[in-house]
Amino acid sequence: MAAGSGETPLCIACIQMEPIFGDTAGNVERIIRLIDEAADKGARLVVLPELCNTGYVFNSRAEAFALAESIPDGPTVAAWSAAAKKRDLYIVAGIAERAGERLFNSAVMIGPDGYIGTFRKVHLWGDENLYFEPGDLGFPVFPTPFGRIGMMICYDQWFPEAYRTCTLRGADIVCIPTNWVPIPGQDPKREAMANIIAMAAAHTNSIYVAAADRIGTERGQPFIGQSLIVSYTGWPVGGPASSDRQEIVLATVNVSDARRKRRWNDHNQVVRDRRPDQYDNDL
Amino acid sequence: MAAGSGETPLCIACIQMEPIFGDTAGNVERIIRLIDEAADKGARLVVLPELCNTGYVFNSRAEAFALAESIPDGPTVAAWSAAAKKRDLYIVAGIAERAGERLFNSAVMIGPDGYIGTFRKVHLWGDENLYFEPGDLGFPVFPTPFGRIGMMICYDQWFPEAYRTCTLRGADIVCIPTNWVPIPGQDPKREAMANIIAMAAAHTNSIYVAAADRIGTERGQPFIGQSLIVSYTGWPVGGPASSDRQEIVLATVNVSDARRKRRWNDHNQVVRDRRPDQYDNDL
């Protein structure tokens, strides 16, 4: 891609790893080593799994509360901010957030100059409903030098409205920290439906999607891995990764294409062709 | 499935065929033979391609106007109504509709008792914009003895809002008469992205999707076939068909499951978990 021609090459890394439940300091240390490894391979945007600093399967709200941290003044965000500054890159990572008496299943975005913003998981899955408040920040989109970044977490992507909100707010890339679990009624031997959803959403919104999943089994709950990076065409350009190994999924993409190639012919531009007058009001 | 247990078995057929451009009477006659064949195999709901009575590639609005018919009083709807009555089944089929001076790319739904309703394609593709008015009826959903049926046509399914509108109006099955064409930027040797979209939508809405595509090349425009019937799980239960042969894709499904199995655990029901307060208003 020629410099000065409006192209925006970016190397994205999705780090697929297994947090150790409750070992926040150890997880953060390990995550920083993995960020270093991704940076060594050229990554400028690094996505990490949902709740990657604490683990996922809490047994009580008290346990979740004890492991959660304030944002941005907690130790995890401080450590990730130092890593982002040192390696001159952007990080999107899942974290248990404490805000007064409330807990959120959140993702933070951090850049070379420090903390940028927070997303709070809007659609809570299963027992998360016992520990966390539903997200109350909508779907914020943050500008960076290489494009605009939206976030969602795991079950949020089951709601096409979430992708659309990010897209209509200008997102070029949606980053998804996730802890995908086996879904009722799905054959675990088949491709992950989570990947199919990401592909359809990337294509119908003409955006990049970068989803970093965890692996392993925690307190009896298995996770399915298969992290991936999807192009605006709808096809994976990195991964899907394995279902059970620590991996860094890498892809170098041209962010400009997500915006420019929404125009498919003289008449059609897939995002602008929406017709809200024909959809029901409460969408 | 035991009778009286709330189960609703239904045999769906998607007829993949090649209309001959301009030969409306001949196409309708051939379609009725294919409906008979599907009925012989047990079908109670038969889906046919977009504009299956006229062909797709008009050269002028005058040509489209001359081939279009009034609904429900035109000869095509009359012929399909007779077939539906004779074989005691439901038909969803694409037709060029004339309404005064206006033309629509429409789908009709017809049952054993005759004409039921019309859907007018909301999102027009390419040169359709030169001949047709954009649909103005939203996404109507019609009740039948075996469940509620919504319709969309081809490019409509690129808009998750269309699927959501059908679902929130109670659709159990979305029928899609379509004329899928190769999409810019897609590798024709790969699985059709149209199929991926249908799978993700079926899963995230917990509905059945039945898409009947055409085949062949008309006035230089190729079509890609690959008609399919997708279960509420997101996985095809019929097809995808070939990209180039006339075929009847059949699947017997339990319509009740689409509604009942939206509940995934004690906390989550995938349609009710929507959070419109967190999506942007103009969705």
Coordinates of C-alpha atoms in Angstrom, one line a residue:
Chain A
M1 CA 0.0 0.0 0.0
A2 CA 1.6 3.3 -1.1
A3 CA 2.1 6.0 1.5
G4 CA 0.0 9.1 1.0
S5 CA -2.6 7.2 -1.1
G6 CA -5.2 7.1 1.7
E7 CA -4.3 3.5 2.7
T8 CA -4.1 2.6 6.3
P9 CA -2.3 -0.6 6.9
L10 CA -2.6 -2.0 10.4
C11 CA -1.4 -5.2 12.0
I12 CA -4.1 -6.6 14.4
A13 CA -3.4 -9.3 17.0
C14 CA -6.0 -11.3 18.9
I15 CA -4.4 -13.0 21.9
Q16 CA -6.1 -16.3 22.7
M17 CA -5.1 -17.4 26.2
E18 CA -6.3 -19.0 29.4
P19 CA -6.6 -16.8 32.4
I20 CA -6.1 -18.5 35.8
F21 CA -9.1 -17.8 38.0
G22 CA -8.5 -15.3 40.7
D23 CA -4.8 -14.8 39.9
T24 CA -5.2 -11.2 38.7
A25 CA -1.5 -10.2 39.1
G26 CA -0.2 -13.3 37.5
N27 CA -2.7 -13.0 34.6
V28 CA -1.7 -9.4 33.9
E29 CA 1.9 -10.3 34.0
R30 CA 1.4 -13.2 31.5
I31 CA -0.8 -10.9 29.3
I32 CA 2.0 -8.3 29.1
R33 CA 4.4 -11.0 28.0
L34 CA 1.9 -11.9 25.2
I35 CA 1.4 -8.3 24.3
D36 CA 5.2 -8.0 23.9
E37 CA 5.2 -11.1 21.7
A38 CA 2.5 -9.6 19.5
A39 CA 4.3 -6.3 19.4
D40 CA 7.5 -8.1 18.3
K41 CA 5.4 -9.5 15.4
G42 CA 4.3 -6.0 14.4
A43 CA 0.9 -5.7 16.1
R44 CA -0.3 -2.1 16.7
L45 CA -3.8 -3.1 17.9
V46 CA -3.9 -6.0 20.4
V47 CA -7.2 -7.6 21.5
L48 CA -7.5 -9.7 24.7
P49 CA -10.3 -11.9 26.0
E50 CA -13.2 -11.0 28.2
L51 CA -12.4 -10.8 31.9
C52 CA -8.8 -11.8 31.1
N53 CA -7.4 -10.4 34.3
T54 CA -9.7 -12.3 36.7
G55 CA -11.1 -15.4 35.0
Y56 CA -14.8 -15.9 34.3
V57 CA -16.6 -18.3 36.6
F58 CA -17.4 -16.4 39.8
N59 CA -19.1 -18.3 42.6
S60 CA -20.6 -15.3 44.3
R61 CA -21.0 -11.6 43.8
A62 CA -18.6 -11.1 46.8
E63 CA -15.9 -13.0 44.9
A64 CA -16.5 -10.9 41.8
F65 CA -16.4 -7.7 43.8
A66 CA -13.1 -8.6 45.5
L67 CA -11.5 -9.2 42.1
A68 CA -12.9 -6.2 40.3
E69 CA -11.0 -2.9 39.9
S70 CA -11.7 0.8 39.4
I71 CA -11.2 2.1 35.9
P72 CA -8.9 3.8 35.0
D73 CA -7.1 4.0 38.4
G74 CA -6.8 0.3 39.2
P75 CA -3.5 -1.6 38.9
T76 CA -4.5 -3.6 35.8
V77 CA -5.2 -0.6 33.7
A78 CA -2.0 1.0 35.0
A79 CA 0.0 -2.1 33.9
W80 CA -1.7 -2.3 30.5
S81 CA -1.1 1.5 30.0
A82 CA 2.6 1.1 30.7
A83 CA 2.7 -1.8 28.2
A84 CA 0.9 0.2 25.5
K85 CA 3.2 3.2 26.0
K86 CA 6.4 1.0 26.0
R87 CA 5.4 -0.8 22.8
D88 CA 3.5 2.1 21.1
L89 CA 0.3 0.2 20.5
Y90 CA -3.4 0.1 21.3
I91 CA -5.0 -2.5 23.6
V92 CA -8.6 -3.6 24.0
A93 CA -9.0 -6.0 26.9
G94 CA -11.8 -7.4 29.1
I95 CA -11.7 -6.5 32.8
A96 CA -14.0 -6.8 35.8
E97 CA -14.9 -3.2 36.7
R98 CA -15.9 -1.9 40.1
A99 CA -17.8 1.5 40.1
G100 CA -18.8 2.2 43.7
E101 CA -21.1 -0.6 44.6
R102 CA -21.7 -1.6 41.0
L103 CA -19.8 -4.2 39.0
F104 CA -19.6 -4.3 35.2
N105 CA -18.2 -6.8 32.7
S106 CA -16.1 -4.2 30.9
A107 CA -13.6 -3.7 28.1
V108 CA -11.0 -0.9 28.3
M109 CA -9.3 0.7 25.3
I110 CA -5.8 2.0 26.0
G111 CA -3.3 3.7 23.7
P112 CA 0.3 4.8 23.8
D113 CA -0.8 7.9 25.7
G114 CA -2.8 5.9 28.3
Y115 CA -6.4 5.1 29.0
I116 CA -8.9 6.0 26.2
G117 CA -12.3 4.7 27.2
T118 CA -14.5 1.9 28.5
F119 CA -17.3 -0.3 27.1
R120 CA -19.6 -2.1 29.6
K121 CA -21.1 -5.4 28.3
V122 CA -24.7 -4.6 27.4
H123 CA -26.1 -8.2 27.1
L124 CA -25.2 -10.3 30.1
W125 CA -25.0 -14.1 29.7
G126 CA -26.1 -16.7 32.3
D127 CA -24.9 -16.2 35.8
E128 CA -23.2 -12.9 34.8
N129 CA -26.7 -11.6 35.6
L130 CA -26.1 -12.5 39.3
Y131 CA -22.8 -10.5 39.5
F132 CA -22.8 -7.6 37.1
E133 CA -25.0 -4.7 36.2
P134 CA -26.1 -4.5 32.5
G135 CA -23.9 -2.1 30.6
D136 CA -25.1 1.5 30.6
L137 CA -22.7 3.2 28.2
G138 CA -24.2 2.1 24.8
F139 CA -21.6 1.3 22.2
P140 CA -19.0 4.0 22.2
V141 CA -16.6 4.4 19.2
F142 CA -13.2 5.8 19.7
P143 CA -11.0 7.5 17.1
T144 CA -7.4 6.4 16.7
P145 CA -4.7 7.4 14.1
F146 CA -5.6 4.3 12.1
G147 CA -9.4 4.4 12.2
R148 CA -12.4 4.3 14.6
I149 CA -12.8 1.4 17.0
G150 CA -15.9 0.1 18.6
M151 CA -16.1 -2.7 21.2
M152 CA -18.5 -5.4 22.3
I153 CA -18.2 -8.3 24.6
C154 CA -19.1 -12.0 23.8
Y155 CA -23.0 -12.3 23.9
D156 CA -23.3 -8.7 22.6
Q157 CA -22.5 -9.9 19.1
W158 CA -25.7 -12.0 19.1
F159 CA -27.5 -8.7 18.7
P160 CA -27.1 -7.2 15.2
E161 CA -28.2 -3.9 16.7
A162 CA -24.9 -3.8 18.6
Y163 CA -22.9 -4.1 15.4
R164 CA -25.1 -1.6 13.6
T165 CA -24.8 1.0 16.4
C166 CA -21.0 0.7 16.2
T167 CA -21.1 1.0 12.4
L168 CA -23.5 4.0 12.3
R169 CA -21.2 5.7 14.9
G170 CA -18.4 5.3 12.3
A171 CA -16.5 2.2 13.5
D172 CA -14.1 0.7 11.1
I173 CA -13.1 -2.1 13.4
V174 CA -15.1 -3.8 16.2
C175 CA -13.0 -5.4 18.8
I176 CA -14.5 -8.3 20.8
P177 CA -13.0 -9.5 24.0
T178 CA -15.0 -12.8 24.5
N179 CA -15.4 -15.9 26.6
W180 CA -17.4 -18.0 24.1
V181 CA -19.0 -21.1 25.7
P182 CA -20.7 -24.0 24.0
I183 CA -24.3 -22.8 23.0
P184 CA -27.3 -25.1 23.7
G185 CA -28.3 -26.9 20.5
Q186 CA -25.0 -26.5 18.7
D187 CA -22.8 -29.4 17.6
P188 CA -19.4 -28.8 19.1
K189 CA -17.7 -30.6 16.2
R190 CA -18.9 -27.9 13.7
E191 CA -17.5 -24.5 13.0
A192 CA -18.4 -22.1 15.9
M193 CA -21.7 -20.2 15.2
A194 CA -19.9 -17.3 16.9
N195 CA -17.6 -17.2 13.9
I196 CA -20.5 -17.3 11.5
I197 CA -22.1 -14.4 13.3
A198 CA -18.9 -12.3 13.1
M199 CA -18.5 -13.1 9.4
A200 CA -22.1 -12.0 8.5
A201 CA -21.8 -8.9 10.6
A202 CA -18.4 -7.9 9.1
H203 CA -19.9 -8.3 5.6
T204 CA -23.2 -6.6 6.1
N205 CA -21.6 -3.7 7.9
S206 CA -18.4 -3.5 5.9
I207 CA -16.3 -3.4 9.0
Y208 CA -13.4 -5.4 10.4
V209 CA -14.1 -7.7 13.4
A210 CA -11.4 -8.9 15.8
A211 CA -12.5 -11.3 18.4
A212 CA -10.1 -12.7 21.1
D213 CA -11.5 -15.7 23.0
R214 CA -10.2 -17.6 25.9
I215 CA -9.5 -21.3 26.1
G216 CA -9.6 -24.0 28.9
T217 CA -12.1 -25.2 31.4
E218 CA -12.8 -23.2 34.5
R219 CA -14.8 -24.6 37.4
G220 CA -16.4 -27.0 35.0
Q221 CA -17.2 -24.4 32.3
P222 CA -15.5 -25.1 29.0
F223 CA -14.6 -22.3 26.5
I224 CA -14.2 -22.8 22.8
G225 CA -11.3 -20.6 21.5
Q226 CA -11.5 -20.1 17.8
S227 CA -10.5 -16.4 18.0
L228 CA -10.5 -14.7 14.6
I229 CA -10.0 -11.5 12.6
V230 CA -12.6 -11.0 9.9
S231 CA -12.3 -8.7 6.9
Y232 CA -15.0 -6.3 5.8
T233 CA -15.7 -8.8 3.0
G234 CA -17.0 -11.2 5.7
W235 CA -14.1 -13.7 5.3
P236 CA -11.5 -14.4 8.1
V237 CA -8.1 -13.0 7.4
G238 CA -6.7 -14.3 10.7
G239 CA -7.8 -17.6 12.3
P240 CA -10.1 -19.0 13.3
A241 CA -7.6 -20.3 15.9
S242 CA -7.7 -23.7 17.5
S243 CA -10.3 -24.5 20.2
D244 CA -7.8 -25.3 22.9
R245 CA -4.3 -23.8 22.4
Q246 CA -2.8 -20.4 23.4
E247 CA -2.3 -18.6 20.1
I248 CA -1.7 -15.1 18.8
V249 CA -3.9 -14.6 15.7
L250 CA -2.4 -11.9 13.5
A251 CA -3.6 -10.1 10.4
T252 CA -2.4 -7.0 8.5
V253 CA -5.4 -5.2 7.1
N254 CA -6.0 -1.9 5.2
V255 CA -8.5 -0.1 7.4
S256 CA -9.5 2.4 4.7
D257 CA -11.1 -0.4 2.7
A258 CA -13.8 -1.0 5.3
R259 CA -15.1 2.5 4.7
R260 CA -14.4 2.8 1.0
K261 CA -15.6 -0.5 -0.3
R262 CA -19.1 -0.2 1.1
R263 CA -20.0 1.1 -2.3
W264 CA -20.9 -2.0 -4.3
N265 CA -22.2 -0.4 -7.5
D266 CA -23.7 2.8 -8.9
H267 CA -26.8 2.4 -6.8
N268 CA -25.8 0.5 -3.6
Q269 CA -23.7 1.4 -0.6
V270 CA -24.5 -1.3 1.9
V271 CA -24.6 0.9 5.1
R272 CA -26.4 3.9 3.5
D273 CA -29.0 1.6 1.8
R274 CA -30.8 1.1 5.2
R275 CA -34.4 2.1 5.3
P276 CA -35.4 2.9 8.9
D277 CA -38.8 4.1 7.7
Q278 CA -39.6 0.5 6.8
Y279 CA -38.3 -1.1 10.1
D280 CA -40.3 -1.3 13.2
N281 CA -39.8 1.7 15.6
D282 CA -38.4 -0.1 18.6
L283 CA -35.4 -1.4 16.6
Chain B
M1 CA -43.2 -35.7 16.8
A2 CA -46.3 -36.7 18.8
A3 CA -49.7 -35.3 17.8
G4 CA -51.2 -33.0 20.4
S5 CA -47.9 -32.2 22.1
G6 CA -47.6 -28.7 20.7
E7 CA -45.3 -29.9 17.9
T8 CA -45.8 -28.5 14.4
P9 CA -44.1 -30.5 11.7
L10 CA -43.9 -28.8 8.3
C11 CA -42.3 -29.9 5.1
I12 CA -40.8 -26.8 3.3
A13 CA -39.7 -26.8 -0.3
C14 CA -37.4 -24.2 -2.0
I15 CA -37.7 -24.5 -5.7
Q16 CA -34.4 -23.5 -7.4
M17 CA -35.1 -23.0 -11.1
E18 CA -34.3 -20.8 -14.1
P19 CA -37.0 -18.5 -15.4
I20 CA -36.9 -17.7 -19.1
F21 CA -36.9 -13.9 -19.6
G22 CA -40.2 -12.5 -20.8
D23 CA -42.0 -15.9 -21.1
T24 CA -44.4 -15.2 -18.3
A25 CA -47.0 -17.8 -19.3
G26 CA -44.4 -20.5 -19.9
N27 CA -42.6 -19.8 -16.6
V28 CA -45.8 -20.0 -14.6
E29 CA -46.7 -23.3 -16.3
R30 CA -43.3 -24.7 -15.5
I31 CA -43.5 -23.4 -11.9
I32 CA -46.8 -25.2 -11.4
R33 CA -45.3 -28.4 -12.5
L34 CA -42.5 -27.9 -10.0
I35 CA -45.0 -27.1 -7.3
D36 CA -46.8 -30.4 -8.1
E37 CA -43.5 -32.2 -7.8
A38 CA -42.8 -30.6 -4.4
A39 CA -46.3 -31.4 -3.3
D40 CA -45.8 -35.0 -4.3
K41 CA -42.8 -35.1 -2.0
G42 CA -44.9 -33.8 0.9
A43 CA -44.3 -30.0 0.8
R44 CA -46.9 -27.8 2.5
L45 CA -44.9 -24.5 2.1
V46 CA -43.3 -23.9 -1.3
V47 CA -40.9 -21.0 -1.9
L48 CA -40.0 -19.8 -5.4
P49 CA -37.4 -17.3 -6.6
E50 CA -37.6 -13.6 -7.0
L51 CA -39.3 -12.4 -10.2
C52 CA -39.8 -16.0 -11.1
N53 CA -42.7 -15.3 -13.5
T54 CA -40.8 -12.7 -15.7
G55 CA -37.1 -13.1 -15.3
Y56 CA -34.8 -10.4 -13.8
V57 CA -32.7 -8.4 -16.3
F58 CA -35.0 -5.8 -17.7
N59 CA -33.6 -3.5 -20.4
S60 CA -36.1 -0.6 -19.7
R61 CA -38.9 0.4 -17.4
A62 CA -41.3 0.0 -20.3
E63 CA -40.2 -3.7 -20.6
A64 CA -40.7 -4.2 -16.9
F65 CA -44.0 -2.4 -17.0
A66 CA -45.3 -4.6 -19.9
L67 CA -44.4 -7.8 -17.9
A68 CA -45.8 -6.8 -14.5
E69 CA -49.2 -7.7 -13.3
S70 CA -51.8 -6.5 -10.8
I71 CA -52.0 -8.3 -7.5
P72 CA -54.2 -10.2 -6.7
D73 CA -56.2 -10.0 -9.9
G74 CA -53.5 -10.8 -12.5
P75 CA -53.2 -14.1 -14.3
T76 CA -50.1 -15.3 -12.4
V77 CA -51.6 -15.0 -9.0
A78 CA -54.8 -16.7 -10.3
A79 CA -52.7 -19.6 -11.6
W80 CA -50.7 -20.0 -8.4
S81 CA -53.9 -19.7 -6.3
A82 CA -55.4 -22.6 -8.3
A83 CA -52.3 -24.7 -7.7
A84 CA -52.3 -23.9 -4.0
K85 CA -55.9 -24.9 -3.7
K86 CA -55.5 -28.1 -5.7
R87 CA -52.5 -29.2 -3.7
D88 CA -53.6 -27.8 -0.3
L89 CA -50.4 -25.9 0.3
Y90 CA -48.9 -22.4 0.7
I91 CA -46.8 -20.6 -1.9
V92 CA -44.4 -17.7 -1.5
A93 CA -43.2 -16.5 -4.9
G94 CA -41.6 -13.4 -6.5
I95 CA -43.5 -11.5 -9.0
A96 CA -43.3 -8.1 -10.9
E97 CA -46.2 -6.1 -9.5
R98 CA -47.9 -3.3 -11.3
A99 CA -49.9 -0.9 -9.1
G100 CA -51.3 1.9 -11.2
E101 CA -48.2 3.6 -12.7
R102 CA -45.9 2.1 -10.1
L103 CA -43.9 -1.1 -10.3
F104 CA -42.7 -3.2 -7.3
N105 CA -40.4 -6.2 -7.0
S106 CA -42.9 -8.1 -4.9
A107 CA -43.5 -11.5 -3.3
V108 CA -47.0 -12.9 -2.8
M109 CA -48.2 -15.3 -0.2
I110 CA -51.0 -17.6 -1.3
G111 CA -52.8 -20.5 0.6
P112 CA -55.3 -23.1 -0.1
D113 CA -58.0 -20.4 0.2
G114 CA -56.3 -18.1 -2.2
Y115 CA -54.3 -14.9 -2.0
I116 CA -53.1 -13.9 1.5
G117 CA -50.8 -10.9 1.2
T118 CA -47.9 -9.1 -0.5
F119 CA -44.4 -8.0 0.4
R120 CA -42.7 -5.4 -1.7
K121 CA -38.9 -5.5 -1.8
V122 CA -37.6 -2.8 0.5
H123 CA -33.9 -2.6 -0.5
L124 CA -33.5 -2.5 -4.3
W125 CA -30.3 -3.7 -5.8
G126 CA -28.5 -2.2 -8.8
D127 CA -30.6 -1.4 -11.8
E128 CA -33.8 -2.4 -10.0
N129 CA -33.6 1.2 -8.9
L130 CA -34.4 2.2 -12.5
Y131 CA -37.5 0.1 -12.8
F132 CA -39.1 -0.4 -9.4
E133 CA -40.3 1.7 -6.5
P134 CA -38.8 0.9 -3.1
G135 CA -41.1 -1.3 -1.1
D136 CA -43.6 0.7 1.1
L137 CA -45.3 -2.1 3.1
G138 CA -42.6 -2.8 5.7
F139 CA -42.2 -6.4 6.6
P140 CA -45.7 -8.0 7.0
V141 CA -46.0 -11.3 8.9
F142 CA -48.9 -13.6 8.1
P143 CA -50.4 -16.3 10.3
T144 CA -50.9 -19.8 8.9
P145 CA -52.1 -23.0 10.6
F146 CA -48.4 -24.1 11.0
G147 CA -46.9 -20.8 12.2
R148 CA -46.3 -17.1 11.2
I149 CA -44.5 -16.3 8.0
G150 CA -42.5 -13.2 7.0
M151 CA -41.0 -12.5 3.7
M152 CA -38.0 -10.6 2.3
I153 CA -36.5 -10.5 -1.2
C154 CA -32.8 -11.0 -2.0
Y155 CA -30.8 -7.9 -0.9
D156 CA -33.3 -7.3 1.9
Q157 CA -31.5 -9.9 4.0
W158 CA -28.3 -7.8 4.0
F159 CA -30.1 -5.7 6.5
P160 CA -30.4 -7.4 9.9
E161 CA -33.2 -4.9 10.7
A162 CA -35.4 -6.7 8.2
Y163 CA -34.9 -10.0 9.9
R164 CA -35.5 -8.4 13.3
T165 CA -38.6 -6.7 12.2
C166 CA -40.0 -10.0 11.0
T167 CA -39.0 -11.7 14.2
L168 CA -40.4 -9.0 16.5
R169 CA -43.7 -9.3 14.6
G170 CA -43.7 -12.9 15.5
A171 CA -42.4 -14.7 12.4
D172 CA -41.4 -18.3 12.8
I173 CA -40.2 -18.7 9.2
V174 CA -38.8 -16.1 6.9
C175 CA -39.3 -17.0 3.2
I176 CA -36.9 -15.4 0.8
P177 CA -37.5 -15.4 -2.9
T178 CA -34.1 -14.3 -4.3
N179 CA -32.0 -13.8 -7.4
W180 CA -28.6 -13.8 -5.7
V181 CA -25.8 -12.4 -8.0
P182 CA -22.0 -12.6 -7.5
I183 CA -21.1 -9.8 -5.0
P184 CA -18.1 -7.5 -5.6
G185 CA -15.1 -8.6 -3.6
Q186 CA -16.3 -12.2 -3.0
D187 CA -14.5 -15.3 -4.2
P188 CA -17.0 -17.2 -6.3
K189 CA -15.3 -20.5 -5.4
R190 CA -16.2 -20.0 -1.7
E191 CA -19.4 -20.7 0.1
A192 CA -22.0 -18.0 -0.7
M193 CA -21.9 -15.1 1.8
A194 CA -25.7 -15.0 1.2
N195 CA -25.8 -18.4 3.0
I196 CA -23.6 -17.2 5.9
I197 CA -26.0 -14.2 6.4
A198 CA -29.0 -16.5 6.4
M199 CA -27.4 -18.8 9.0
A200 CA -26.4 -16.0 11.3
A201 CA -29.9 -14.4 11.1
A202 CA -31.7 -17.7 11.7
H203 CA -29.5 -18.3 14.8
T204 CA -29.6 -14.9 16.3
N205 CA -33.4 -14.6 15.8
S206 CA -34.2 -18.2 16.4
I207 CA -36.3 -18.5 13.2
Y208 CA -36.3 -20.8 10.2
V209 CA -35.1 -19.2 6.9
A210 CA -36.1 -20.6 3.5
A211 CA -34.4 -19.0 0.5
A212 CA -35.2 -20.0 -3.1
D213 CA -32.7 -18.7 -5.6
R214 CA -32.6 -18.9 -9.4
I215 CA -29.9 -20.2 -11.6
G216 CA -28.5 -19.5 -15.1
T217 CA -27.2 -16.5 -16.8
E218 CA -29.6 -13.9 -18.2
R219 CA -28.6 -11.1 -20.6
G220 CA -25.0 -11.6 -19.3
Q221 CA -26.0 -11.6 -15.6
P222 CA -25.1 -14.8 -13.8
F223 CA -27.0 -16.1 -10.7
I224 CA -25.5 -18.3 -8.0
G225 CA -28.2 -20.8 -6.9
Q226 CA -27.3 -22.3 -3.5
S227 CA -30.9 -22.2 -2.2
L228 CA -31.2 -23.4 1.3
I229 CA -33.4 -24.0 4.3
V230 CA -31.9 -23.0 7.7
S231 CA -33.0 -24.2 11.1
Y232 CA -33.4 -21.9 14.1
T233 CA -30.1 -23.2 15.3
G234 CA -28.4 -21.5 12.4
W235 CA -27.5 -24.6 10.5
P236 CA -28.9 -25.7 7.1
V237 CA -31.4 -28.5 7.2
G238 CA -31.9 -28.4 3.4
G239 CA -29.3 -27.5 0.9
P240 CA -27.4 -25.4 0.1
A241 CA -28.3 -26.6 -3.4
S242 CA -25.9 -26.5 -6.4
S243 CA -24.9 -23.2 -8.0
D244 CA -26.2 -24.3 -11.5
R245 CA -28.9 -27.0 -11.5
Q246 CA -32.7 -27.0 -11.1
E247 CA -33.4 -28.6 -7.7
I248 CA -36.1 -28.8 -5.1
V249 CA -34.6 -28.4 -1.6
L250 CA -36.8 -30.1 1.0
A251 CA -36.7 -30.1 4.8
T252 CA -39.2 -31.2 7.4
V253 CA -39.0 -29.0 10.4
N254 CA -40.8 -28.6 13.7
V255 CA -42.0 -25.0 13.6
S256 CA -42.8 -24.9 17.3
D257 CA -39.1 -25.2 18.1
A258 CA -38.2 -21.8 16.6
R259 CA -40.4 -20.1 19.3
R260 CA -39.8 -22.5 22.2
K261 CA -36.0 -22.9 21.9
R262 CA -35.2 -19.2 22.1
R263 CA -34.7 -19.8 25.8
W264 CA -31.1 -20.8 26.2
N265 CA -30.8 -20.8 30.0
D266 CA -32.4 -19.5 33.2
H267 CA -31.4 -15.9 32.3
N268 CA -31.3 -15.7 28.5
Q269 CA -33.9 -15.8 25.8
V270 CA -32.2 -14.5 22.7
V271 CA -35.0 -12.4 21.3
R272 CA -36.1 -10.9 24.6
D273 CA -32.6 -10.1 25.7
R274 CA -32.5 -7.1 23.3
R275 CA -31.8 -3.7 24.9
P276 CA -33.2 -1.0 22.7
D277 CA -32.3 1.6 25.3
Q278 CA -28.6 1.0 24.5
Y279 CA -28.9 1.0 20.7
D280 CA -29.0 4.2 18.7
N281 CA -32.4 5.7 18.1
D282 CA -32.5 5.5 14.3
L283 CA -32.1 1.7 14.3

